[in-house]
């Protein structure tokens, strides 16, 4: 990292030898571990993105040669043409990587690690060694997942939901070790998340600075707290189900096969984990968005308590809505009605959050920085994704749109929309993480390209879905009623490619700023939360003296205070403020 | 957006479309409201010299309003959906004609009752990927799968139901217009999932007689 980090580290680091390995690789510093998770996630984002482009190529120009891929050996590709079995691997691995190796590592692993201690005024996590282990166990999971591309038979191809019996025995997909490794990788990853979540929860309960009450926590920390609890409770369900699936595949135990078990049991277990998982993904994005909107509106967040309580409500409700993924699965239809009601109810806290974000903008003095733009982008996408969810919640409508592109549009507006919050977080905390500023101009270019092409890519997918275009199909041209959608698929694919190209300014900006960006001051955004009282980047141990917290995180534009911000750790009446 | 919906030809499809339209108008209104407010706020409250942001932590009356209004609309939508759902998936009317459809990698095996009108008898007519049904009659489909999960989807009937190995699931529909309708599989079932496609032939009474006659000797 920068010299500032290195020298600050040397000042502070009497207790730890500042070797390369212990500093950059096997570090126990929460900030380094956070950066490691960030880089892991960004690397995987490139892979997941390339897989998405290949999917889109096939859908626009089915069974034609992908330029430049003629060298890929059979049976993965045939002279550059993607066969159906490979297509199934592409969307399975795209989704798995995006969810488990991009959004989770970056939002939960990366920002969770970087932000939790420093925003609550602690020196580090409660269990630094466990924290390091969490990253390296996660990295092993990543290696297993990538390795699965190279085994005989190819990677997993049963969808990221891995429905049994299709994945319960190798005969049905023709993929043996690919799916076994997929299962093992997620099994291992669950331990990484467990270690992380225990650490987050312990740290948050025990290590808050004096004065940092629960209702003075920034909302990004609230969101990570709730996420950690969801992780702790949801992942064991997945782990158990994966263990059983592995036994089915390897020892023919038939837990999820009709001969002795039940195919639908897998779906219940998977979605009992899966729906809380969706909130594990989206809550940190909501938290970050709340913080960024407040800082750049120069206004307190609108309805702080409602924001915290609505996240708690989402977390509770997320346990009783899983059946909305199974309306037409053969589950008892009476249950469908019950799950429809709970699902409609869970939309309410999301609506509250949206309106509170609007309320935060209202009456503000909005600074159009790059993080603000991306936070607005997240809200805008989340609104569309939230509203399209209502179609699916209505059981009769879901009969028609289930497993169509309407769903693909919906979940990309929500889960891929998280990418906007991720970028907001990266641009916002980059100065703190790396001690340098990023380029505003290139950030704006990145935002415009990403926002425009994101919508051009995913909005038309609603139309495909309304037309009955199934998801997970290799070649839409095999269906007469889908022939009319050929042009639209080409349009979507071209937009997707442009969306991919729009990430080049980000990569360049990121790398260039890392080494040559303008040096960041302590508090470049004039923000209130504690991390901005530490040097950029903060040394090992974060703060020179233990911060004392006097107020909530959102005291912007307080009447009677000269500046329009008032840090959480600044005593009023001291020289800096005019006081009353 | 609605012009993309395939033509509906089943008795209950209209109710699904009605709910679809209703939700469409409600969500479109909400989307427009939120977007307009957001854009307006971004323009009106951009940073300007000499203006300080309003110092406000919220407004309880407003917050209660925007909790209660969406809640009422959503609960109302649920109750409006319940009867249609019940009609389609719970309370099937008595069968006037019955077929069995078995999903397997990567075809639909379809068993029609022969002239005796009963399944599981000598004269059953088995055809791959073709379902033949009479128009204006309540048709029951016994939906099964022999290997993995498939999904019986007829876009024009607004019907979709997963076929689960080890289960026998009842699907019903009544079609109001003779014709030929595509029956894709809608659940990932392996490398041949894409292109797993059948057809539903909806016959006029005369045509249906003809179909039965032509297939009489098949056993
Ligand atoms: C770079 C932008 C992206 C593009 C162009 C893209 C495109 C696609 C496409 C074409 C599919 C296949 C749909 C199908 O035929 O079923 C898909 C599936 C999926 N994508 Fe993305 N995607 C992108 C980013 C993301 C991100 C960031 C996430 C999550 C964080 C994500 C999550 C998923 C999931 C969960 C699936 C479902 C896969 C399955 O059916 O098993 N995507 N995406
Ligand atoms: Cu869900
Ligand atoms: Cu299929």
Short mmCIF file of N, CA, C and O in Angstrom, two decimals, chain A residues 365-481:
data_model
loop_
_atom_site.label_atom_id
_atom_site.label_comp_id
_atom_site.label_asym_id
_atom_site.label_seq_id
_atom_site.Cartn_x
_atom_site.Cartn_y
_atom_site.Cartn_z
N UNK A 365 -28.54 19.40 0.82
CA UNK A 365 -27.67 20.27 0.03
C UNK A 365 -26.72 19.31 -0.67
O UNK A 365 -25.61 19.06 -0.24
N UNK A 366 -27.24 18.75 -1.77
CA UNK A 366 -26.67 17.51 -2.29
C UNK A 366 -25.38 17.75 -3.07
O UNK A 366 -25.33 18.56 -4.00
N UNK A 367 -24.35 17.04 -2.67
CA UNK A 367 -23.06 17.12 -3.38
C UNK A 367 -22.97 15.92 -4.32
O UNK A 367 -22.96 14.78 -3.86
N UNK A 368 -22.84 16.22 -5.60
CA UNK A 368 -22.85 15.13 -6.59
C UNK A 368 -21.49 14.48 -6.73
O UNK A 368 -20.81 14.62 -7.74
N UNK A 369 -21.10 13.74 -5.71
CA UNK A 369 -19.86 12.99 -5.79
C UNK A 369 -20.15 11.63 -6.43
O UNK A 369 -21.31 11.24 -6.59
N UNK A 370 -19.08 10.92 -6.76
CA UNK A 370 -19.27 9.61 -7.39
C UNK A 370 -19.98 8.63 -6.45
O UNK A 370 -20.92 7.94 -6.87
N UNK A 371 -19.61 8.56 -5.17
CA UNK A 371 -20.36 7.64 -4.30
C UNK A 371 -21.85 7.99 -4.24
O UNK A 371 -22.69 7.10 -4.24
N UNK A 372 -22.18 9.28 -4.23
CA UNK A 372 -23.60 9.64 -4.19
C UNK A 372 -24.30 9.14 -5.45
O UNK A 372 -25.38 8.55 -5.38
N UNK A 373 -23.67 9.32 -6.61
CA UNK A 373 -24.31 8.87 -7.85
C UNK A 373 -24.60 7.37 -7.78
O UNK A 373 -25.69 6.91 -8.13
N UNK A 374 -23.63 6.61 -7.33
CA UNK A 374 -23.85 5.16 -7.28
C UNK A 374 -24.91 4.79 -6.24
O UNK A 374 -25.67 3.85 -6.43
N UNK A 375 -24.96 5.54 -5.14
CA UNK A 375 -25.99 5.24 -4.14
C UNK A 375 -27.38 5.53 -4.72
O UNK A 375 -28.32 4.75 -4.52
N UNK A 376 -27.49 6.63 -5.47
CA UNK A 376 -28.76 6.93 -6.14
C UNK A 376 -29.09 5.80 -7.13
O UNK A 376 -30.23 5.35 -7.24
N UNK A 377 -28.06 5.35 -7.84
CA UNK A 377 -28.26 4.25 -8.79
C UNK A 377 -28.79 3.02 -8.08
O UNK A 377 -29.71 2.35 -8.56
N UNK A 378 -28.24 2.73 -6.91
CA UNK A 378 -28.72 1.57 -6.16
C UNK A 378 -30.20 1.74 -5.81
O UNK A 378 -31.00 0.83 -6.01
N UNK A 379 -30.56 2.92 -5.31
CA UNK A 379 -31.95 3.13 -4.91
C UNK A 379 -32.86 2.97 -6.13
O UNK A 379 -33.88 2.26 -6.09
N UNK A 380 -32.46 3.58 -7.22
CA UNK A 380 -33.28 3.52 -8.43
C UNK A 380 -33.48 2.07 -8.88
O UNK A 380 -34.59 1.65 -9.22
N UNK A 381 -32.42 1.28 -8.86
CA UNK A 381 -32.56 -0.13 -9.26
C UNK A 381 -33.37 -0.91 -8.24
O UNK A 381 -34.17 -1.78 -8.60
N UNK A 382 -33.14 -0.60 -6.98
CA UNK A 382 -33.84 -1.35 -5.94
C UNK A 382 -35.35 -1.12 -6.03
O UNK A 382 -36.14 -2.02 -5.79
N UNK A 383 -35.73 0.09 -6.39
CA UNK A 383 -37.15 0.38 -6.55
C UNK A 383 -37.74 -0.52 -7.64
O UNK A 383 -38.79 -1.15 -7.46
N UNK A 384 -37.05 -0.60 -8.77
CA UNK A 384 -37.56 -1.42 -9.86
C UNK A 384 -37.60 -2.90 -9.45
O UNK A 384 -38.60 -3.60 -9.64
N UNK A 385 -36.53 -3.36 -8.83
CA UNK A 385 -36.49 -4.76 -8.40
C UNK A 385 -37.52 -5.06 -7.33
O UNK A 385 -38.12 -6.14 -7.30
N UNK A 386 -37.74 -4.11 -6.45
CA UNK A 386 -38.74 -4.31 -5.40
C UNK A 386 -40.14 -4.36 -5.97
O UNK A 386 -40.96 -5.22 -5.60
N UNK A 387 -40.42 -3.46 -6.90
CA UNK A 387 -41.77 -3.43 -7.47
C UNK A 387 -42.04 -4.66 -8.34
O UNK A 387 -43.13 -5.23 -8.30
N UNK A 388 -41.03 -5.09 -9.10
CA UNK A 388 -41.29 -6.27 -9.94
C UNK A 388 -41.50 -7.50 -9.07
O UNK A 388 -42.15 -8.45 -9.48
N UNK A 389 -40.97 -7.47 -7.85
CA UNK A 389 -41.19 -8.58 -6.94
C UNK A 389 -42.65 -8.78 -6.58
O UNK A 389 -43.08 -9.90 -6.29
N UNK A 390 -43.42 -7.70 -6.63
CA UNK A 390 -44.83 -7.83 -6.27
C UNK A 390 -45.57 -8.72 -7.26
O UNK A 390 -46.48 -9.46 -6.88
N UNK A 391 -45.15 -8.69 -8.52
CA UNK A 391 -45.79 -9.57 -9.51
C UNK A 391 -45.64 -11.03 -9.09
O UNK A 391 -46.56 -11.83 -9.16
N UNK A 392 -44.41 -11.35 -8.64
CA UNK A 392 -44.15 -12.75 -8.28
C UNK A 392 -44.81 -13.15 -6.99
O UNK A 392 -45.13 -14.31 -6.79
N UNK A 393 -45.00 -12.17 -6.11
CA UNK A 393 -45.60 -12.50 -4.82
C UNK A 393 -47.05 -12.92 -5.01
O UNK A 393 -47.56 -13.75 -4.26
N UNK A 394 -47.70 -12.36 -6.01
CA UNK A 394 -49.08 -12.75 -6.27
C UNK A 394 -49.06 -14.15 -6.91
O UNK A 394 -48.62 -14.32 -8.04
N UNK A 395 -49.54 -15.13 -6.15
CA UNK A 395 -49.39 -16.52 -6.60
C UNK A 395 -49.93 -16.78 -8.01
O UNK A 395 -49.26 -17.46 -8.78
N UNK A 396 -51.12 -16.26 -8.37
CA UNK A 396 -51.61 -16.59 -9.72
C UNK A 396 -50.70 -16.01 -10.80
O UNK A 396 -50.44 -16.67 -11.82
N UNK A 397 -50.21 -14.79 -10.59
CA UNK A 397 -49.33 -14.20 -11.60
C UNK A 397 -48.03 -14.99 -11.68
O UNK A 397 -47.48 -15.20 -12.76
N UNK A 398 -47.57 -15.47 -10.52
CA UNK A 398 -46.31 -16.23 -10.52
C UNK A 398 -46.44 -17.52 -11.33
O UNK A 398 -45.44 -18.00 -11.87
N UNK A 399 -47.64 -18.06 -11.41
CA UNK A 399 -47.80 -19.26 -12.22
C UNK A 399 -47.25 -18.99 -13.62
O UNK A 399 -46.55 -19.81 -14.19
N UNK A 400 -47.57 -17.82 -14.13
CA UNK A 400 -47.12 -17.52 -15.49
C UNK A 400 -45.65 -17.09 -15.55
O UNK A 400 -44.90 -17.55 -16.41
N UNK A 401 -45.22 -16.21 -14.65
CA UNK A 401 -43.88 -15.65 -14.85
C UNK A 401 -42.78 -16.41 -14.14
O UNK A 401 -41.60 -16.15 -14.37
N UNK A 402 -43.12 -17.38 -13.31
CA UNK A 402 -42.09 -18.19 -12.66
C UNK A 402 -41.17 -18.81 -13.72
O UNK A 402 -41.63 -19.28 -14.75
N UNK A 403 -39.86 -18.80 -13.42
CA UNK A 403 -38.87 -19.39 -14.33
C UNK A 403 -38.84 -18.76 -15.71
O UNK A 403 -38.44 -19.41 -16.69
N UNK A 404 -39.27 -17.49 -15.81
CA UNK A 404 -39.09 -16.78 -17.08
C UNK A 404 -38.07 -15.67 -16.88
O UNK A 404 -37.57 -15.46 -15.78
N UNK A 405 -37.81 -14.94 -17.95
CA UNK A 405 -36.87 -13.83 -17.87
C UNK A 405 -37.36 -12.69 -16.98
O UNK A 405 -36.59 -11.81 -16.62
N UNK A 406 -38.66 -12.70 -16.66
CA UNK A 406 -39.14 -11.69 -15.72
C UNK A 406 -38.39 -11.83 -14.40
O UNK A 406 -37.99 -10.85 -13.77
N UNK A 407 -38.18 -13.09 -14.01
CA UNK A 407 -37.45 -13.35 -12.77
C UNK A 407 -35.99 -12.93 -12.92
O UNK A 407 -35.39 -12.36 -12.00
N UNK A 408 -35.43 -13.22 -14.09
CA UNK A 408 -34.03 -12.85 -14.31
C UNK A 408 -33.88 -11.34 -14.21
O UNK A 408 -32.95 -10.82 -13.58
N UNK A 409 -34.84 -10.61 -14.79
CA UNK A 409 -34.81 -9.15 -14.68
C UNK A 409 -34.93 -8.75 -13.22
O UNK A 409 -34.15 -7.93 -12.71
N UNK A 410 -35.90 -9.33 -12.54
CA UNK A 410 -36.14 -8.98 -11.13
C UNK A 410 -34.89 -9.17 -10.28
O UNK A 410 -34.45 -8.26 -9.59
N UNK A 411 -34.30 -10.37 -10.34
CA UNK A 411 -33.21 -10.55 -9.37
C UNK A 411 -31.94 -9.83 -9.79
O UNK A 411 -31.11 -9.52 -8.95
N UNK A 412 -31.80 -9.51 -11.09
CA UNK A 412 -30.64 -8.68 -11.41
C UNK A 412 -30.84 -7.26 -10.91
O UNK A 412 -29.88 -6.62 -10.49
N UNK A 413 -32.06 -6.74 -10.96
CA UNK A 413 -32.28 -5.40 -10.40
C UNK A 413 -31.97 -5.38 -8.91
O UNK A 413 -31.54 -4.38 -8.37
N UNK A 414 -32.21 -6.50 -8.23
CA UNK A 414 -31.92 -6.51 -6.80
C UNK A 414 -30.47 -6.93 -6.55
O UNK A 414 -29.67 -6.14 -6.06
N UNK A 415 -30.11 -8.17 -6.92
CA UNK A 415 -28.76 -8.62 -6.54
C UNK A 415 -27.66 -8.01 -7.39
O UNK A 415 -26.60 -7.65 -6.86
N UNK A 416 -27.87 -7.89 -8.70
CA UNK A 416 -26.82 -7.24 -9.49
C UNK A 416 -26.84 -5.74 -9.22
O UNK A 416 -25.82 -5.07 -9.34
N UNK A 417 -28.00 -5.22 -8.80
CA UNK A 417 -28.07 -3.82 -8.40
C UNK A 417 -27.17 -3.53 -7.21
O UNK A 417 -26.73 -2.39 -7.01
N UNK A 418 -26.90 -4.56 -6.42
CA UNK A 418 -26.01 -4.40 -5.27
C UNK A 418 -24.64 -3.89 -5.71
O UNK A 418 -23.94 -3.20 -4.98
N UNK A 419 -24.29 -4.24 -6.96
CA UNK A 419 -23.02 -3.77 -7.50
C UNK A 419 -22.93 -2.24 -7.40
O UNK A 419 -21.86 -1.69 -7.19
N UNK A 420 -24.06 -1.56 -7.54
CA UNK A 420 -24.03 -0.09 -7.44
C UNK A 420 -23.65 0.34 -6.02
O UNK A 420 -22.85 1.25 -5.84
N UNK A 421 -24.24 -0.32 -5.03
CA UNK A 421 -23.88 0.02 -3.65
C UNK A 421 -22.42 -0.34 -3.40
O UNK A 421 -21.71 0.36 -2.67
N UNK A 422 -21.98 -1.42 -4.03
CA UNK A 422 -20.59 -1.82 -3.87
C UNK A 422 -19.66 -0.74 -4.42
O UNK A 422 -18.67 -0.37 -3.79
N UNK A 423 -20.00 -0.23 -5.61
CA UNK A 423 -19.17 0.84 -6.17
C UNK A 423 -19.25 2.10 -5.30
O UNK A 423 -18.25 2.79 -5.09
N UNK A 424 -20.46 2.40 -4.80
CA UNK A 424 -20.58 3.56 -3.91
C UNK A 424 -19.62 3.39 -2.74
O UNK A 424 -18.89 4.31 -2.38
N UNK A 425 -19.61 2.20 -2.16
CA UNK A 425 -18.75 1.95 -1.01
C UNK A 425 -17.28 2.04 -1.40
O UNK A 425 -16.47 2.62 -0.66
N UNK A 426 -16.93 1.50 -2.55
CA UNK A 426 -15.52 1.54 -2.94
C UNK A 426 -15.07 2.99 -3.13
O UNK A 426 -14.05 3.41 -2.60
N UNK A 427 -15.85 3.76 -3.89
CA UNK A 427 -15.44 5.16 -4.12
C UNK A 427 -15.45 5.96 -2.82
O UNK A 427 -14.64 6.85 -2.62
N UNK A 428 -16.40 5.63 -1.94
CA UNK A 428 -16.52 6.40 -0.70
C UNK A 428 -15.35 6.12 0.24
O UNK A 428 -14.75 7.04 0.81
N UNK A 429 -15.03 4.84 0.42
CA UNK A 429 -14.01 4.50 1.42
C UNK A 429 -12.61 4.30 0.84
O UNK A 429 -11.67 4.06 1.57
N UNK A 430 -12.51 4.42 -0.49
CA UNK A 430 -11.18 4.28 -1.11
C UNK A 430 -10.14 5.17 -0.43
O UNK A 430 -9.05 4.71 -0.08
N UNK A 431 -10.46 6.46 -0.19
CA UNK A 431 -9.45 7.32 0.46
C UNK A 431 -9.02 6.78 1.82
O UNK A 431 -7.84 6.87 2.18
N UNK A 432 -9.96 6.18 2.54
CA UNK A 432 -9.60 5.65 3.85
C UNK A 432 -8.84 4.34 3.71
O UNK A 432 -7.86 4.09 4.43
N UNK A 433 -9.27 3.52 2.75
CA UNK A 433 -8.62 2.21 2.61
C UNK A 433 -7.21 2.32 2.08
O UNK A 433 -6.33 1.59 2.48
N UNK A 434 -7.01 3.25 1.11
CA UNK A 434 -5.73 3.26 0.41
C UNK A 434 -5.00 4.59 0.54
O UNK A 434 -3.92 4.77 -0.01
N UNK A 435 -5.60 5.55 1.24
CA UNK A 435 -4.90 6.80 1.48
C UNK A 435 -4.81 7.71 0.26
O UNK A 435 -4.04 8.67 0.27
N UNK A 436 -5.58 7.39 -0.79
CA UNK A 436 -5.53 8.26 -1.97
C UNK A 436 -6.93 8.49 -2.51
O UNK A 436 -7.83 7.69 -2.29
N UNK A 437 -7.10 9.58 -3.23
CA UNK A 437 -8.40 9.89 -3.83
C UNK A 437 -8.51 9.23 -5.20
O UNK A 437 -7.51 9.02 -5.87
N UNK A 438 -9.73 8.92 -5.61
CA UNK A 438 -9.93 8.44 -6.98
C UNK A 438 -10.33 9.64 -7.84
O UNK A 438 -10.71 10.69 -7.34
N UNK A 439 -10.27 9.44 -9.15
CA UNK A 439 -10.60 10.53 -10.08
C UNK A 439 -12.11 10.72 -10.14
O UNK A 439 -12.86 9.76 -10.38
N UNK A 440 -12.54 11.96 -9.94
CA UNK A 440 -13.97 12.26 -10.00
C UNK A 440 -14.50 12.08 -11.42
O UNK A 440 -15.49 11.40 -11.65
N UNK A 441 -13.78 12.65 -12.39
CA UNK A 441 -14.26 12.60 -13.77
C UNK A 441 -14.46 11.16 -14.25
O UNK A 441 -15.50 10.81 -14.79
N UNK A 442 -13.44 10.34 -14.04
CA UNK A 442 -13.56 8.96 -14.53
C UNK A 442 -14.60 8.20 -13.73
O UNK A 442 -15.27 7.30 -14.26
N UNK A 443 -14.77 8.59 -12.49
CA UNK A 443 -15.84 7.97 -11.70
C UNK A 443 -17.20 8.29 -12.29
O UNK A 443 -18.08 7.42 -12.38
N UNK A 444 -17.39 9.55 -12.72
CA UNK A 444 -18.68 9.93 -13.31
C UNK A 444 -18.90 9.17 -14.62
O UNK A 444 -19.99 8.65 -14.89
N UNK A 445 -17.84 9.09 -15.43
CA UNK A 445 -17.95 8.33 -16.67
C UNK A 445 -18.36 6.89 -16.37
O UNK A 445 -19.27 6.32 -16.99
N UNK A 446 -17.70 6.30 -15.38
CA UNK A 446 -18.01 4.92 -14.99
C UNK A 446 -19.47 4.81 -14.57
O UNK A 446 -20.19 3.90 -14.97
N UNK A 447 -19.92 5.79 -13.79
CA UNK A 447 -21.32 5.72 -13.33
C UNK A 447 -22.30 5.79 -14.49
O UNK A 447 -23.21 4.98 -14.60
N UNK A 448 -22.09 6.76 -15.37
CA UNK A 448 -23.07 6.94 -16.45
C UNK A 448 -23.14 5.68 -17.31
O UNK A 448 -24.22 5.15 -17.58
N UNK A 449 -21.98 5.18 -17.70
CA UNK A 449 -21.98 3.96 -18.52
C UNK A 449 -22.66 2.81 -17.80
O UNK A 449 -23.52 2.11 -18.36
N UNK A 450 -22.32 2.62 -16.53
CA UNK A 450 -22.87 1.49 -15.80
C UNK A 450 -24.37 1.63 -15.63
O UNK A 450 -25.13 0.68 -15.85
N UNK A 451 -24.82 2.84 -15.28
CA UNK A 451 -26.25 3.03 -15.05
C UNK A 451 -27.06 2.85 -16.33
O UNK A 451 -28.04 2.11 -16.36
N UNK A 452 -26.60 3.47 -17.38
CA UNK A 452 -27.36 3.41 -18.64
C UNK A 452 -27.39 1.98 -19.17
O UNK A 452 -28.46 1.43 -19.46
N UNK A 453 -26.24 1.35 -19.27
CA UNK A 453 -26.22 0.03 -19.89
C UNK A 453 -26.80 -1.05 -18.98
O UNK A 453 -27.31 -2.05 -19.45
N UNK A 454 -26.71 -0.83 -17.68
CA UNK A 454 -27.37 -1.77 -16.76
C UNK A 454 -28.87 -1.81 -17.08
O UNK A 454 -29.47 -2.87 -17.24
N UNK A 455 -29.45 -0.63 -17.21
CA UNK A 455 -30.90 -0.59 -17.47
C UNK A 455 -31.24 -1.08 -18.87
O UNK A 455 -32.25 -1.76 -19.05
N UNK A 456 -30.38 -0.75 -19.84
CA UNK A 456 -30.67 -1.24 -21.19
C UNK A 456 -30.52 -2.76 -21.25
O UNK A 456 -31.15 -3.42 -22.06
N UNK A 457 -29.66 -3.32 -20.40
CA UNK A 457 -29.50 -4.77 -20.39
C UNK A 457 -30.68 -5.43 -19.69
O UNK A 457 -31.28 -6.36 -20.22
N UNK A 458 -31.00 -4.96 -18.52
CA UNK A 458 -31.93 -5.75 -17.70
C UNK A 458 -33.39 -5.32 -17.84
O UNK A 458 -34.27 -6.14 -17.62
N UNK A 459 -33.67 -4.07 -18.21
CA UNK A 459 -35.09 -3.73 -18.29
C UNK A 459 -35.81 -4.51 -19.38
O UNK A 459 -36.90 -5.06 -19.11
N UNK A 460 -35.25 -4.63 -20.58
CA UNK A 460 -35.98 -5.39 -21.62
C UNK A 460 -36.22 -6.85 -21.23
O UNK A 460 -37.10 -7.49 -21.80
N UNK A 461 -35.46 -7.36 -20.28
CA UNK A 461 -35.70 -8.75 -19.88
C UNK A 461 -37.09 -8.92 -19.29
O UNK A 461 -37.66 -10.01 -19.34
N UNK A 462 -37.67 -7.86 -18.73
CA UNK A 462 -39.05 -7.95 -18.28
C UNK A 462 -39.97 -8.31 -19.45
O UNK A 462 -40.87 -9.12 -19.32
N UNK A 463 -39.71 -7.67 -20.60
CA UNK A 463 -40.58 -7.92 -21.76
C UNK A 463 -40.46 -9.37 -22.21
O UNK A 463 -41.46 -10.02 -22.53
N UNK A 464 -39.22 -9.86 -22.23
CA UNK A 464 -39.03 -11.27 -22.60
C UNK A 464 -39.85 -12.15 -21.68
O UNK A 464 -40.54 -13.08 -22.13
N UNK A 465 -39.79 -11.85 -20.39
CA UNK A 465 -40.50 -12.68 -19.42
C UNK A 465 -42.00 -12.62 -19.62
O UNK A 465 -42.68 -13.64 -19.57
N UNK A 466 -42.51 -11.43 -19.88
CA UNK A 466 -43.94 -11.29 -20.12
C UNK A 466 -44.33 -12.09 -21.37
O UNK A 466 -45.41 -12.67 -21.44
N UNK A 467 -43.42 -12.17 -22.32
CA UNK A 467 -43.68 -12.97 -23.51
C UNK A 467 -43.55 -14.46 -23.28
O UNK A 467 -43.76 -15.24 -24.20
N UNK A 468 -43.17 -14.86 -22.09
CA UNK A 468 -43.07 -16.29 -21.77
C UNK A 468 -41.70 -16.90 -22.04
O UNK A 468 -41.55 -18.11 -22.02
N UNK A 469 -40.69 -16.07 -22.25
CA UNK A 469 -39.32 -16.55 -22.52
C UNK A 469 -38.77 -17.19 -21.25
O UNK A 469 -38.56 -16.52 -20.25
N UNK A 470 -38.51 -18.51 -21.28
CA UNK A 470 -38.00 -19.19 -20.10
C UNK A 470 -36.57 -18.73 -19.79
O UNK A 470 -35.84 -18.35 -20.69
N UNK A 471 -36.18 -18.85 -18.52
CA UNK A 471 -34.77 -18.68 -18.18
C UNK A 471 -34.07 -20.02 -18.40
O UNK A 471 -34.71 -21.04 -18.60
N UNK A 472 -32.76 -19.99 -18.35
CA UNK A 472 -31.94 -21.19 -18.44
C UNK A 472 -32.15 -21.99 -19.72
O UNK A 472 -31.95 -23.20 -19.73
N UNK A 473 -32.60 -21.32 -20.78
CA UNK A 473 -32.67 -22.06 -22.05
C UNK A 473 -31.51 -21.66 -22.93
O UNK A 473 -31.11 -20.49 -22.99
N UNK A 474 -31.00 -22.66 -23.62
CA UNK A 474 -29.79 -22.53 -24.41
C UNK A 474 -30.05 -21.78 -25.71
O UNK A 474 -29.26 -20.94 -26.13
N UNK A 475 -31.19 -22.08 -26.32
CA UNK A 475 -31.46 -21.48 -27.61
C UNK A 475 -32.93 -21.12 -27.76
O UNK A 475 -33.76 -21.97 -28.07
N UNK A 476 -33.27 -19.85 -27.58
CA UNK A 476 -34.68 -19.44 -27.66
C UNK A 476 -35.29 -19.71 -29.02
O UNK A 476 -36.50 -19.83 -29.14
N UNK A 477 -34.44 -19.83 -30.04
CA UNK A 477 -34.97 -20.01 -31.40
C UNK A 477 -35.57 -21.40 -31.62
O UNK A 477 -36.10 -21.70 -32.67
N UNK A 478 -35.43 -22.25 -30.58
CA UNK A 478 -36.06 -23.57 -30.70
C UNK A 478 -37.57 -23.50 -30.46
O UNK A 478 -38.26 -24.50 -30.58
N UNK A 479 -38.07 -22.32 -30.09
CA UNK A 479 -39.49 -22.19 -29.77
C UNK A 479 -40.12 -21.20 -30.73
O UNK A 479 -39.62 -20.08 -30.89
N UNK A 480 -41.24 -21.61 -31.33
CA UNK A 480 -41.87 -20.71 -32.32
C UNK A 480 -42.29 -19.39 -31.69
O UNK A 480 -42.09 -18.33 -32.26
N UNK A 481 -42.88 -19.48 -30.48
CA UNK A 481 -43.43 -18.24 -29.93
C UNK A 481 -42.34 -17.30 -29.43
O UNK A 481 -42.63 -16.16 -29.04
#
